[in-house]
Coordinates of C-alpha atoms in Angstrom, one line a residue:
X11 CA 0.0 0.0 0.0
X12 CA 1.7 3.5 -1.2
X13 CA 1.5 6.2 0.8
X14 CA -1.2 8.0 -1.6
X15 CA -3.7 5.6 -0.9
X16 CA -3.1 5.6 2.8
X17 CA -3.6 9.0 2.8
X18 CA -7.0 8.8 1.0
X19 CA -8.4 7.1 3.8
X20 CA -10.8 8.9 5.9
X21 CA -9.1 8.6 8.6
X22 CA -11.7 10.7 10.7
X23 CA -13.9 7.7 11.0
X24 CA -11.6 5.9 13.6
X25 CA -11.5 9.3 15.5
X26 CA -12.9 8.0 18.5
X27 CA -10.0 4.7 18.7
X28 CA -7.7 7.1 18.0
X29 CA -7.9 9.2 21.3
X30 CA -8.4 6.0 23.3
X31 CA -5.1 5.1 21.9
X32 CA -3.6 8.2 22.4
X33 CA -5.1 8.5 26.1
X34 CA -3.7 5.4 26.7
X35 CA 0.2 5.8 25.4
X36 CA 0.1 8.9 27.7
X37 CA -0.7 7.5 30.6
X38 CA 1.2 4.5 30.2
X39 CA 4.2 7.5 29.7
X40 CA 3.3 9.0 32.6
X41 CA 3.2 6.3 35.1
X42 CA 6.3 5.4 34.1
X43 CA 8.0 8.7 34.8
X44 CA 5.6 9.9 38.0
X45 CA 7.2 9.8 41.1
X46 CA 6.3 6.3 43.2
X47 CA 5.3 8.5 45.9
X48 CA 2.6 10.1 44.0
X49 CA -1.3 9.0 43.6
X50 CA -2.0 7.9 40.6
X51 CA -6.1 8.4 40.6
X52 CA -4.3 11.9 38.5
X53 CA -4.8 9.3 35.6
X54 CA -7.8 8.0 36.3
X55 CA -9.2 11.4 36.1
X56 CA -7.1 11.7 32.8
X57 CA -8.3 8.4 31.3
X58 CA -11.7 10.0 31.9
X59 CA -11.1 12.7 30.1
X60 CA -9.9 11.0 27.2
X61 CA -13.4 8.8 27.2
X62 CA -15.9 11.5 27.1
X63 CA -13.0 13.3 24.3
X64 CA -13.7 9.8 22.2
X65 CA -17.5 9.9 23.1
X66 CA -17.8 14.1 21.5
X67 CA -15.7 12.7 18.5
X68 CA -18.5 9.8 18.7
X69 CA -21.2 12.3 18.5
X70 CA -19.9 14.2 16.0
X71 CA -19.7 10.6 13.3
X72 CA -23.4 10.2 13.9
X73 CA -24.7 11.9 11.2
X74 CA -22.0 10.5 9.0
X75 CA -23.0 8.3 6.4
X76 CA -21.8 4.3 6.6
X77 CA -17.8 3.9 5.1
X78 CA -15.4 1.8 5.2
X79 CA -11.7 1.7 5.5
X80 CA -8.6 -0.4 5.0
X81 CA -9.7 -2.8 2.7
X82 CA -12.9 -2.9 4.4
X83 CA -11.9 -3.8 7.8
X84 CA -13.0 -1.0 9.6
X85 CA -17.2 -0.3 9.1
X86 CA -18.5 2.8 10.6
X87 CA -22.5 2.0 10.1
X88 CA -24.9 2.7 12.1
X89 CA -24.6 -0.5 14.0
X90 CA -20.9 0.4 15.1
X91 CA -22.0 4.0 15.9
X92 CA -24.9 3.1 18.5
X93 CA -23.0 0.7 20.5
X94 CA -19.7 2.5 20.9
X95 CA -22.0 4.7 22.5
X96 CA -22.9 2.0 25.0
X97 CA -19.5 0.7 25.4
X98 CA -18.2 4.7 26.3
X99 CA -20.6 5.7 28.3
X100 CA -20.4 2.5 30.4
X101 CA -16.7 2.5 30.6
X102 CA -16.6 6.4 32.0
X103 CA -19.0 5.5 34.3
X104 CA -16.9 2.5 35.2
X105 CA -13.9 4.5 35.5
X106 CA -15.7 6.9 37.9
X107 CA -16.1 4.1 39.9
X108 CA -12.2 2.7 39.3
X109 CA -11.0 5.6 41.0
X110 CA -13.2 5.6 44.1
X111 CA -11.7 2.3 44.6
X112 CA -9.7 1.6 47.4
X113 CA -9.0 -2.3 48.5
X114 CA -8.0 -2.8 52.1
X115 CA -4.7 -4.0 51.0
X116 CA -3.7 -1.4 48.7
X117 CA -3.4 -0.7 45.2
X118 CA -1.9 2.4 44.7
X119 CA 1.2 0.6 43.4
X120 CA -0.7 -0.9 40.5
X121 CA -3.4 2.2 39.9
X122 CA -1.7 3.4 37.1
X123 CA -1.5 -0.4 35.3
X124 CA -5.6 -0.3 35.8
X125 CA -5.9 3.2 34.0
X126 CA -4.0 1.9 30.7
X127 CA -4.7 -1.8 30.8
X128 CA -8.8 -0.7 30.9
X129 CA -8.2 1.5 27.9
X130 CA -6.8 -0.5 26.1
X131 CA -9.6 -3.3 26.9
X132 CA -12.4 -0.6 25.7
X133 CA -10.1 0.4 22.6
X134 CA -10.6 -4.0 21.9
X135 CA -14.4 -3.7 22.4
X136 CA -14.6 -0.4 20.0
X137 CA -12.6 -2.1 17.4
X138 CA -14.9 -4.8 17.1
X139 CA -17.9 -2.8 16.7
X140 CA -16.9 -1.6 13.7
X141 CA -14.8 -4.4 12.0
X142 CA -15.6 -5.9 8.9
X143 CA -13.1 -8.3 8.8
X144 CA -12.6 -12.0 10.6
X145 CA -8.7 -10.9 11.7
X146 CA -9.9 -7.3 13.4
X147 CA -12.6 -8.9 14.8
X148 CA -10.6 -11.2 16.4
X149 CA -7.6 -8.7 17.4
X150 CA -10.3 -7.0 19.2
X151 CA -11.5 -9.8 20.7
X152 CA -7.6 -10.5 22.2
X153 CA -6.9 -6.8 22.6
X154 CA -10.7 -7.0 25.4
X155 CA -9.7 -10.5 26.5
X156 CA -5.6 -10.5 27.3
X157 CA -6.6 -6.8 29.1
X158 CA -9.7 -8.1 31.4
X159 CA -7.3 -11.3 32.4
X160 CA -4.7 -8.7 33.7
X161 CA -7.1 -6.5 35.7
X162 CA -9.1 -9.2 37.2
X163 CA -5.6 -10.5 38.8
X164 CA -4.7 -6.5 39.7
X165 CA -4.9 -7.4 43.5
X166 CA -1.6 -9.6 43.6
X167 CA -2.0 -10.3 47.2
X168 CA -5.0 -11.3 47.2
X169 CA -5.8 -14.6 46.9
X170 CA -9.3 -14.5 45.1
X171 CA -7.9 -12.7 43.0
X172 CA -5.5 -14.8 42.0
X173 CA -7.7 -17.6 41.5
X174 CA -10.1 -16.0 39.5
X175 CA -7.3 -14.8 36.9
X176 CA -6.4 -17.9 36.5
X177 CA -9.8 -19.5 36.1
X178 CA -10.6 -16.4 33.8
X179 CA -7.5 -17.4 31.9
X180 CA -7.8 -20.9 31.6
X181 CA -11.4 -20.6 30.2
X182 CA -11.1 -17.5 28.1
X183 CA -7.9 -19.5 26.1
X184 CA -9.9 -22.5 25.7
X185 CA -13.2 -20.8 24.3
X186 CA -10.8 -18.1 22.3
X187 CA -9.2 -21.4 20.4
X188 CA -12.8 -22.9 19.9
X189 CA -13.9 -19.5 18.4
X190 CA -11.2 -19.6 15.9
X191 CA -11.5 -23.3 15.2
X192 CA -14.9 -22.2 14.2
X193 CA -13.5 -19.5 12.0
X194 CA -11.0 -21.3 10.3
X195 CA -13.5 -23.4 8.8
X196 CA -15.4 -20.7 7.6
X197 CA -12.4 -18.9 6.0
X198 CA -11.4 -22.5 4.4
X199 CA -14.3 -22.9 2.6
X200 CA -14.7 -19.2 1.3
X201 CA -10.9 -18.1 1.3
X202 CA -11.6 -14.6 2.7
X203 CA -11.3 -13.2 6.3
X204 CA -13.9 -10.2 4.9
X205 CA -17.5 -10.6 6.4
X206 CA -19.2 -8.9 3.0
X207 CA -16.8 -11.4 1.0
X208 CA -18.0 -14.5 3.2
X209 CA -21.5 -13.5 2.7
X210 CA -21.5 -12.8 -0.7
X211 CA -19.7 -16.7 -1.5
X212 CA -21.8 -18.8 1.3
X213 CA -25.1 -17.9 -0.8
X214 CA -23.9 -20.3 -3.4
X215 CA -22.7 -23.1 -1.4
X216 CA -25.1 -26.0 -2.2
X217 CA -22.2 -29.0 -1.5
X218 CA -23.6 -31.2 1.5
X219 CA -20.1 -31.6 2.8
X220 CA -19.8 -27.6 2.7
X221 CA -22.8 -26.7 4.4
X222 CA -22.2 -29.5 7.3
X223 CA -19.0 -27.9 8.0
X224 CA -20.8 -24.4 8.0
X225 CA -22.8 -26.1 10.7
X226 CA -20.1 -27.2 12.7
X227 CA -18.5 -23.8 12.2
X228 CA -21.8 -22.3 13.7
X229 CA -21.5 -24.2 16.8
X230 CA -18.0 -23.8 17.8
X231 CA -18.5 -19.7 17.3
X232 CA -21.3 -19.9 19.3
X233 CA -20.0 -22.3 22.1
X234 CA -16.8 -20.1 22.1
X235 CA -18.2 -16.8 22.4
X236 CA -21.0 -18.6 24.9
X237 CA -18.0 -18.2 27.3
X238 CA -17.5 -14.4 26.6
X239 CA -20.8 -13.9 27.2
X240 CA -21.0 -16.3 30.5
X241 CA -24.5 -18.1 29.0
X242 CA -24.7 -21.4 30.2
X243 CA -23.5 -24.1 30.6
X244 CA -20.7 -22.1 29.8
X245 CA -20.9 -19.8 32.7
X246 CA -18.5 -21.9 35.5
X247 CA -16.1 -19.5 35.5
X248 CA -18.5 -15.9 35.8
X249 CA -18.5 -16.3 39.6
X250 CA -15.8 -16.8 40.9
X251 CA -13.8 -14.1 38.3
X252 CA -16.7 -12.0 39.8
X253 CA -16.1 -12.4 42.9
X254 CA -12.3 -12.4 43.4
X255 CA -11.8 -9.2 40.7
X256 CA -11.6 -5.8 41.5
X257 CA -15.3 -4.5 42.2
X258 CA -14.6 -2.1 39.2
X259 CA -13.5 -4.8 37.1
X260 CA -16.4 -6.6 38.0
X261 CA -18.8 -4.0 36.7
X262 CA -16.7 -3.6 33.6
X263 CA -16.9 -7.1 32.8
X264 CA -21.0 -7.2 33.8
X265 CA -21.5 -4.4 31.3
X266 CA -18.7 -3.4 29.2
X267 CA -17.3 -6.9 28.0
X268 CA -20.8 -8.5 28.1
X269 CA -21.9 -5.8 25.3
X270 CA -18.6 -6.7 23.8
X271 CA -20.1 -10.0 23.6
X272 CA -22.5 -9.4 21.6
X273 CA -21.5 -7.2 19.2
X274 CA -19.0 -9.6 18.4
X275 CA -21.9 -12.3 18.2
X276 CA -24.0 -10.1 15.9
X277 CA -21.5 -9.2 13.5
X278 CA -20.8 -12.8 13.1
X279 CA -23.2 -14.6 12.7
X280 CA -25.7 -11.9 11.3
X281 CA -22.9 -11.3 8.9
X282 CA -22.1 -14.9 8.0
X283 CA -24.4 -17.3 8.5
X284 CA -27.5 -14.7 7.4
X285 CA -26.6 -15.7 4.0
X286 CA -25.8 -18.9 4.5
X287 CA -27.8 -21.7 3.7
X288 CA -29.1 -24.8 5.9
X289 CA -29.7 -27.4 3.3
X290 CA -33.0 -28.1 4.7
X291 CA -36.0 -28.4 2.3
X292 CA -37.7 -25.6 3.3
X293 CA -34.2 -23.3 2.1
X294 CA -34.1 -21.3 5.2
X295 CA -30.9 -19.3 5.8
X296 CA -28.8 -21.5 8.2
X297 CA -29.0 -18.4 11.2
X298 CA -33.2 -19.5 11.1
X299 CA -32.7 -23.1 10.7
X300 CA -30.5 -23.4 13.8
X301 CA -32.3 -20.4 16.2
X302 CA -33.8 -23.5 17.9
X303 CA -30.5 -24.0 19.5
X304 CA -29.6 -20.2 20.0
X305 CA -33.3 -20.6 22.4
X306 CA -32.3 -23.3 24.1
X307 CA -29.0 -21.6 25.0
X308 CA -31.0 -19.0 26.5
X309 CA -34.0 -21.0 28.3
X310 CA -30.8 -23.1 30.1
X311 CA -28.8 -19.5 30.8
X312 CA -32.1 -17.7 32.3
X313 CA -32.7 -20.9 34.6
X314 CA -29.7 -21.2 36.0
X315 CA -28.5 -17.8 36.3
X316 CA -31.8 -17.7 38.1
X317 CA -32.2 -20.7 40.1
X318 CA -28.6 -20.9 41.7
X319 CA -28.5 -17.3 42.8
X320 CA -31.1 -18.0 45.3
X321 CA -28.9 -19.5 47.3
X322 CA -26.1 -17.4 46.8
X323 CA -24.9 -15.1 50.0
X324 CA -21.9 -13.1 48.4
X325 CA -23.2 -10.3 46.8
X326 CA -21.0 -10.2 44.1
X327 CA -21.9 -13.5 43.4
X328 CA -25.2 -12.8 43.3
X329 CA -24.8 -10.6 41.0
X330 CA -22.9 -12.7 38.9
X331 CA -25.3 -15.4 38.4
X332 CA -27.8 -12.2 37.9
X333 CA -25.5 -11.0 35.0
X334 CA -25.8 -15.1 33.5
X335 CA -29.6 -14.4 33.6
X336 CA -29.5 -10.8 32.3
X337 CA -27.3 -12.7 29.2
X338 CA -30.2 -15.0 29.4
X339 CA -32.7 -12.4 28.9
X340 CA -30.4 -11.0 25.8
X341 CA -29.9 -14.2 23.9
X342 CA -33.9 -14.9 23.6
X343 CA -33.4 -11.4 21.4
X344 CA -31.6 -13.4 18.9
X345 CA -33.0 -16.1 19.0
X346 CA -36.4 -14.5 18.3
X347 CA -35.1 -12.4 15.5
X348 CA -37.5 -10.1 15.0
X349 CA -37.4 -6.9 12.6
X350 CA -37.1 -4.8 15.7
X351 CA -34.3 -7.1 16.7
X352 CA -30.9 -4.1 17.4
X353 CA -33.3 -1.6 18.8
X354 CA -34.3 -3.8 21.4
X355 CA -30.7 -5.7 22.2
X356 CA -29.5 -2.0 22.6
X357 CA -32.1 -0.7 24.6
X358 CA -31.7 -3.5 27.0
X359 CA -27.9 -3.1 26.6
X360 CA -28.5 0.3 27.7
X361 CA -30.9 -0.1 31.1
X362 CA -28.7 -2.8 32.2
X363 CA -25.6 -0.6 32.2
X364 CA -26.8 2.0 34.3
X365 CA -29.0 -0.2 37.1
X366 CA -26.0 -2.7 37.3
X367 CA -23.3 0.2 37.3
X368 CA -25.0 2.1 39.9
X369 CA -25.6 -1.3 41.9
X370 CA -22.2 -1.8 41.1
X371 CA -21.4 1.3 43.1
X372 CA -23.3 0.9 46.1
X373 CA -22.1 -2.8 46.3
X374 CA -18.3 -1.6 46.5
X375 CA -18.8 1.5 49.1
X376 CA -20.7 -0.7 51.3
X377 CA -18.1 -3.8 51.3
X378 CA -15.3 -1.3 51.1
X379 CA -16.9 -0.1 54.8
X380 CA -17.9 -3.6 55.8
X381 CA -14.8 -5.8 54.9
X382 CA -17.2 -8.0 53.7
X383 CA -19.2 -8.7 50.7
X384 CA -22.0 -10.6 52.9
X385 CA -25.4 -9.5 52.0
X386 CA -25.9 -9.2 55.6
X387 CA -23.6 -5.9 55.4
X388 CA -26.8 -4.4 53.5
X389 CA -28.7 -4.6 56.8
X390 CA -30.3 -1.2 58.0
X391 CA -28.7 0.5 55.0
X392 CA -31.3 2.5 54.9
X393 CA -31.1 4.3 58.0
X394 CA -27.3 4.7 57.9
X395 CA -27.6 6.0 53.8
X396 CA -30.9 6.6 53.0
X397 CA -30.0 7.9 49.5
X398 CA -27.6 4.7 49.1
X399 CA -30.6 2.2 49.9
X400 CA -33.1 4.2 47.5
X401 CA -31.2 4.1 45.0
X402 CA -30.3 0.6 45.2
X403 CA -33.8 -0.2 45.6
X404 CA -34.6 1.4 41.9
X405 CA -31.5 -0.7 40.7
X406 CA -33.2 -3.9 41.8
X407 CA -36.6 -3.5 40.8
X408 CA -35.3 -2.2 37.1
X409 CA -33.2 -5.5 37.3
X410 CA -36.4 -7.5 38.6
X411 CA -38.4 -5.9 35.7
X412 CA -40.9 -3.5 37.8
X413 CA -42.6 -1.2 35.9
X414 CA -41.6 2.2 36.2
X415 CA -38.3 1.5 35.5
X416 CA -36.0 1.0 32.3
X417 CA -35.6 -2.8 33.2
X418 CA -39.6 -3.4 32.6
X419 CA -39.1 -1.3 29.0
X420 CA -36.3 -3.7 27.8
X421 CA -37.8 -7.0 29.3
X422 CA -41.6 -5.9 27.6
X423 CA -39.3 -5.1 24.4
X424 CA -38.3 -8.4 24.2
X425 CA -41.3 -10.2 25.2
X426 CA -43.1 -8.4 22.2
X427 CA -39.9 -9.4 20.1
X428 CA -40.3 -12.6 21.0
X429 CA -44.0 -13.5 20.1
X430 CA -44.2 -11.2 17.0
X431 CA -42.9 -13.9 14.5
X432 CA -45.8 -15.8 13.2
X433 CA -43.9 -18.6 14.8
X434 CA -44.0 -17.1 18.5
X435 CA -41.4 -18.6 21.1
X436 CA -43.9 -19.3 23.1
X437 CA -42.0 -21.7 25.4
X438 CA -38.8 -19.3 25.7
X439 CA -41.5 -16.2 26.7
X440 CA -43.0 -18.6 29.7
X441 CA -39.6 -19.3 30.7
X442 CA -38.4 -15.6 30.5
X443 CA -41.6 -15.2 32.4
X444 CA -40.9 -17.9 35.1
X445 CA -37.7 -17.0 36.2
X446 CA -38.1 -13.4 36.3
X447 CA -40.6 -14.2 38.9
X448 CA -37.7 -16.3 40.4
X449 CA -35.5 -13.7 40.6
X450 CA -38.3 -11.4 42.5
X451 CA -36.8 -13.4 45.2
X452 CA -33.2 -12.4 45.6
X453 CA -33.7 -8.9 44.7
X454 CA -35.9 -8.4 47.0
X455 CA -34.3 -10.5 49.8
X456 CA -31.5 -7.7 49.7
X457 CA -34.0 -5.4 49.9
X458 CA -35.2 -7.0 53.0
X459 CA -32.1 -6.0 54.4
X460 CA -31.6 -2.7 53.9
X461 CA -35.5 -1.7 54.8
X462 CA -36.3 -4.3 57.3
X463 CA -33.1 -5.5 59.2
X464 CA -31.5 -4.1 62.1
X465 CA -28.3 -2.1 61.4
X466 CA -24.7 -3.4 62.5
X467 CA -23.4 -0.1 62.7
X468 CA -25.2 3.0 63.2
X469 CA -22.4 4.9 62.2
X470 CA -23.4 7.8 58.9
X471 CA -22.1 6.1 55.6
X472 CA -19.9 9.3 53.7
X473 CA -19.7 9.1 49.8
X474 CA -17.4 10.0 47.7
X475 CA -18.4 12.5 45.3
X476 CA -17.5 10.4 41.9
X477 CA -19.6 7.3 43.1
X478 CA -22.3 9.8 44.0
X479 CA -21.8 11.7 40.4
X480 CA -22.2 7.1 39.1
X481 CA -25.2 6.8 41.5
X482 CA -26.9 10.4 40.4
X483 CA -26.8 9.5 36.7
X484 CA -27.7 5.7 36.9
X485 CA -30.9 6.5 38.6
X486 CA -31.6 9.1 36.9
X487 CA -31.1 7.2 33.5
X488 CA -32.9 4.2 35.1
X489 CA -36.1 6.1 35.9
X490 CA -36.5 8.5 33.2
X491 CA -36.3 5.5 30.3
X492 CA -38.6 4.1 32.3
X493 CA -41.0 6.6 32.3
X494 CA -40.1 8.0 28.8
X495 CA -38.4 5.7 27.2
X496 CA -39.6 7.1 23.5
X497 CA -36.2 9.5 24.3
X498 CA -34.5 6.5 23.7
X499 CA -35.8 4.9 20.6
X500 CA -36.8 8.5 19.3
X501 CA -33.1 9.0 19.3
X502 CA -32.0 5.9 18.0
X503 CA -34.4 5.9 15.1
X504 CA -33.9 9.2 14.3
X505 CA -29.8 9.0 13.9
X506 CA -29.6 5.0 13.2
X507 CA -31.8 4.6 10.5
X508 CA -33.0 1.2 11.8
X509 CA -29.7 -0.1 11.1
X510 CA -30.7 -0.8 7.5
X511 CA -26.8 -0.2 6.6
X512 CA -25.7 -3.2 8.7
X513 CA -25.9 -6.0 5.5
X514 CA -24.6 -3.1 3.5

């Protein structure tokens, strides 16, 4: 490639990775020259700068028209736009939270590692929104994945966390290698690592031989990114990476890496296997002759996400096993694949990051004060904090589904979703239905504890101002999209264009 053509890129288009990557160089630069004496939250702050620069520069693409870089690896549509939006707004809100932190056994040694090591997972998440390629996909599914193994070890004398980098290791390489089995065999039989390329080829594959190794190619990309997204059976290793991380880690990987997820699910196999066909008689694309199994993924993820956290009295690992449901609750939107099918995955993407962020936020001040992630530490919150157990409250009932909230908009978004084919998924709905009641009863058992239980301590519970600026915004955001929540799809469809330029 001359330098002329490199130069007739619009480079513009990759603004927003650019100042991630930027913001990240410098404050790898300046940890390494800052005194060791000196606190390093200075970057944290800096980092956060750098998102909301990239989130502007994000605003500004929107009304840009869809383009593509680089050979077509790089796709700024309208898909790519609307969730780095998501994955920025969740990872400043994140970072809010990151530097609020502070662990009983110190980490101001390893702060400034956190700063640059989270960028650089978001800049992995960002690039796979907008690839159009196999290869970027996948660099941005390593650049996310190596990053998030680092950070969830970041307390290296503690021993949880130890063991759940390790765990998060071990099962991330082993459903990484799956995935790319997957996509070898995909690239074999087309000879392209370009999506458009792949798509264009698999709609004249009739060989029986071809299209049974398509099928086996579908189900090791689905079993391997299963594990990214912690659906089960695939979820073993969610709760205890959950509970031994970082709580800010934690809530990045809840929100941030889960939406990571499934954009990387989306572009795959609504790219590839769209187009693709199933060999059965009735000619359906292989993506609708195999949905079957994409429901039953998420009937067996909403069950036991559901069913085990009953019994669960960590509270991170409560949550855990609620984010396996929540991923639950997600999947049935593919799996119905209805024409309203990205509105309502990012809508849902969107409630979920600000109830479980500002959950997220509570959970670490009150086990930070505690030193213990009990549920029992919740007791009498509320007359200790009363804004603290409010505003948890809202979190739980928009992650219970009450109405009123911006959980009962995304869960009623997919219900509808889901019975609007003329084929409903009438089983998946009841079970959607059934364990949301289920889950009724660990949200409100916390609950319980911070309205109806004796306090511990009396003492008044002091917040720091940026997990009260995470708090302010997540219930705000929770409450008003569930009141109005024509804000949210007004906007979308009004600067998306129903994401008609996604199979462009």
């Amino acid at each position: 490639m001359d330098l002329e053509t490199l130069l007739s890129y619009e480079w513009g288009i990759m603004a927003p990775e650019f100042i991630i990557l930027g913001v990240a160089t410098a404050l790898t630069l300046m940890d390494l020259f800052m005194p060791k004496t000196q606190s390093r939250k200075i970057l944290g702050w800096v980092g956060f700068a750098g998102i909301l620069a990239a989130l502007v520069s994000l605003l500004g693409l929107i009304g840009h028209g869809p383009e593509s870089i680089l050979l077509d690896t790089f796709r700024l549509d309208s898909f790519a736009k609307a969730f780095k939006l998501l994955l920025l707004i969740g990872s400043a809100l994140v970072l809010l939270i990151a530097i609020s932190y502070e662990p009983n056994e110190g980490l101001e040694e390893f702060r400034g590692e956190f700063f640059y090591l989270f960028l650089a997972a978001l800049l992995g998440a960002m690039i796979m929104s907008s690839s159009g390629d196999l290869i970027t996909l996948f660099v941005g599914l390593e650049l996310l994945s190596i990053s998030s193994y680092i950070l969830a070890g970041m307390r290296k004398r503690n021993q949880l966390s130890n063991e759940s980098a390790m765990k998060y290791v071990i099962n991330g390489s082993i459903a990484t290698a799956i995935t790319l089995f997957g996509m070898s065999y995909v690239y074999g039989l087309t000879g392209t690592t370009n999506l458009k390329e792949m798509a264009g080829f698999l709609t004249s594959v009739y060989n029986e031989q071809h299209i049974y190794l398509l099928g086996l190619a579908f189900f090791m990309i689905v079993v391997g990114l299963s594990f990214k997204l912690a659906a089960a059976p695939f979820h073993m290793w969610a709760p205890d990476v959950y509970q031994g991380a970082p709580t800010p880690v934690t809530a990045f990987l809840s929100v941030v890496s889960k939406t990571a997820g499934f954009i990387i699910i989306i572009r795959i196999l609504f790219s590839i296997f769209a187009n693709a066909p199933s060999g059965d008689v009735q000619g359906l694309p292989m993506i609708l002759a195999l949905q079957d199994y994409i429901a039953f993924l998420a009937g067996a993820t909403m069950i036991i996400g559901n069913v085990i956290a009953l019994r669960q009295r960590n509270i991170k690992r409560l949550f855990a096993y609620s984010s396996i449901a929540q991923a639950g609750y997600l999947l049935v939107v593919i799996a119905s694949m209805s024409l309203f099918m990205f509105d309502t995955l990012w809508f849902y993407l969107g409630a979920y990051l600000f109830m479980n962020l500002g959950a997220f936020a509570i959970i670490q001040h009150v086990t930070h004060k505690s030193g213990s992630e009990d549920i029992s530490q919740f007791a009498g919150l509320y007359r200790r904090a009363p804004f603290l157990a409010i505003a948890m409250a809202v979190f739980l009932l928009s992650l219970a589904g009450i109405p009123g909230t911006a959980g009962f908009i995304g869960k009623l978004n997919i219900f509808m979703g889901a019975l609007v084919p003329s084929e409903g998924h009438y089983v998946l709905v009841s079970i959607m239905i059934a364990t949301t009641v289920i889950s009724y009863f660990y949200y409100f058992g916390v609950m319980v504890q911070m309205f109806f239980r004796p306090a511990a301590d009396t003492g008044k519970v002091k917040i720091p101002v940026a997990l009260t600026a995470v708090i302010g915004i997540s219930i705000a955001a929770t409450i008003l999209f569930g009141v109005a929540p024509n804000i949210a799809f007004d906007f979308l469809q009004g600067n998306f264009n129903q994401f008609t330029d996604f199979f462009q």
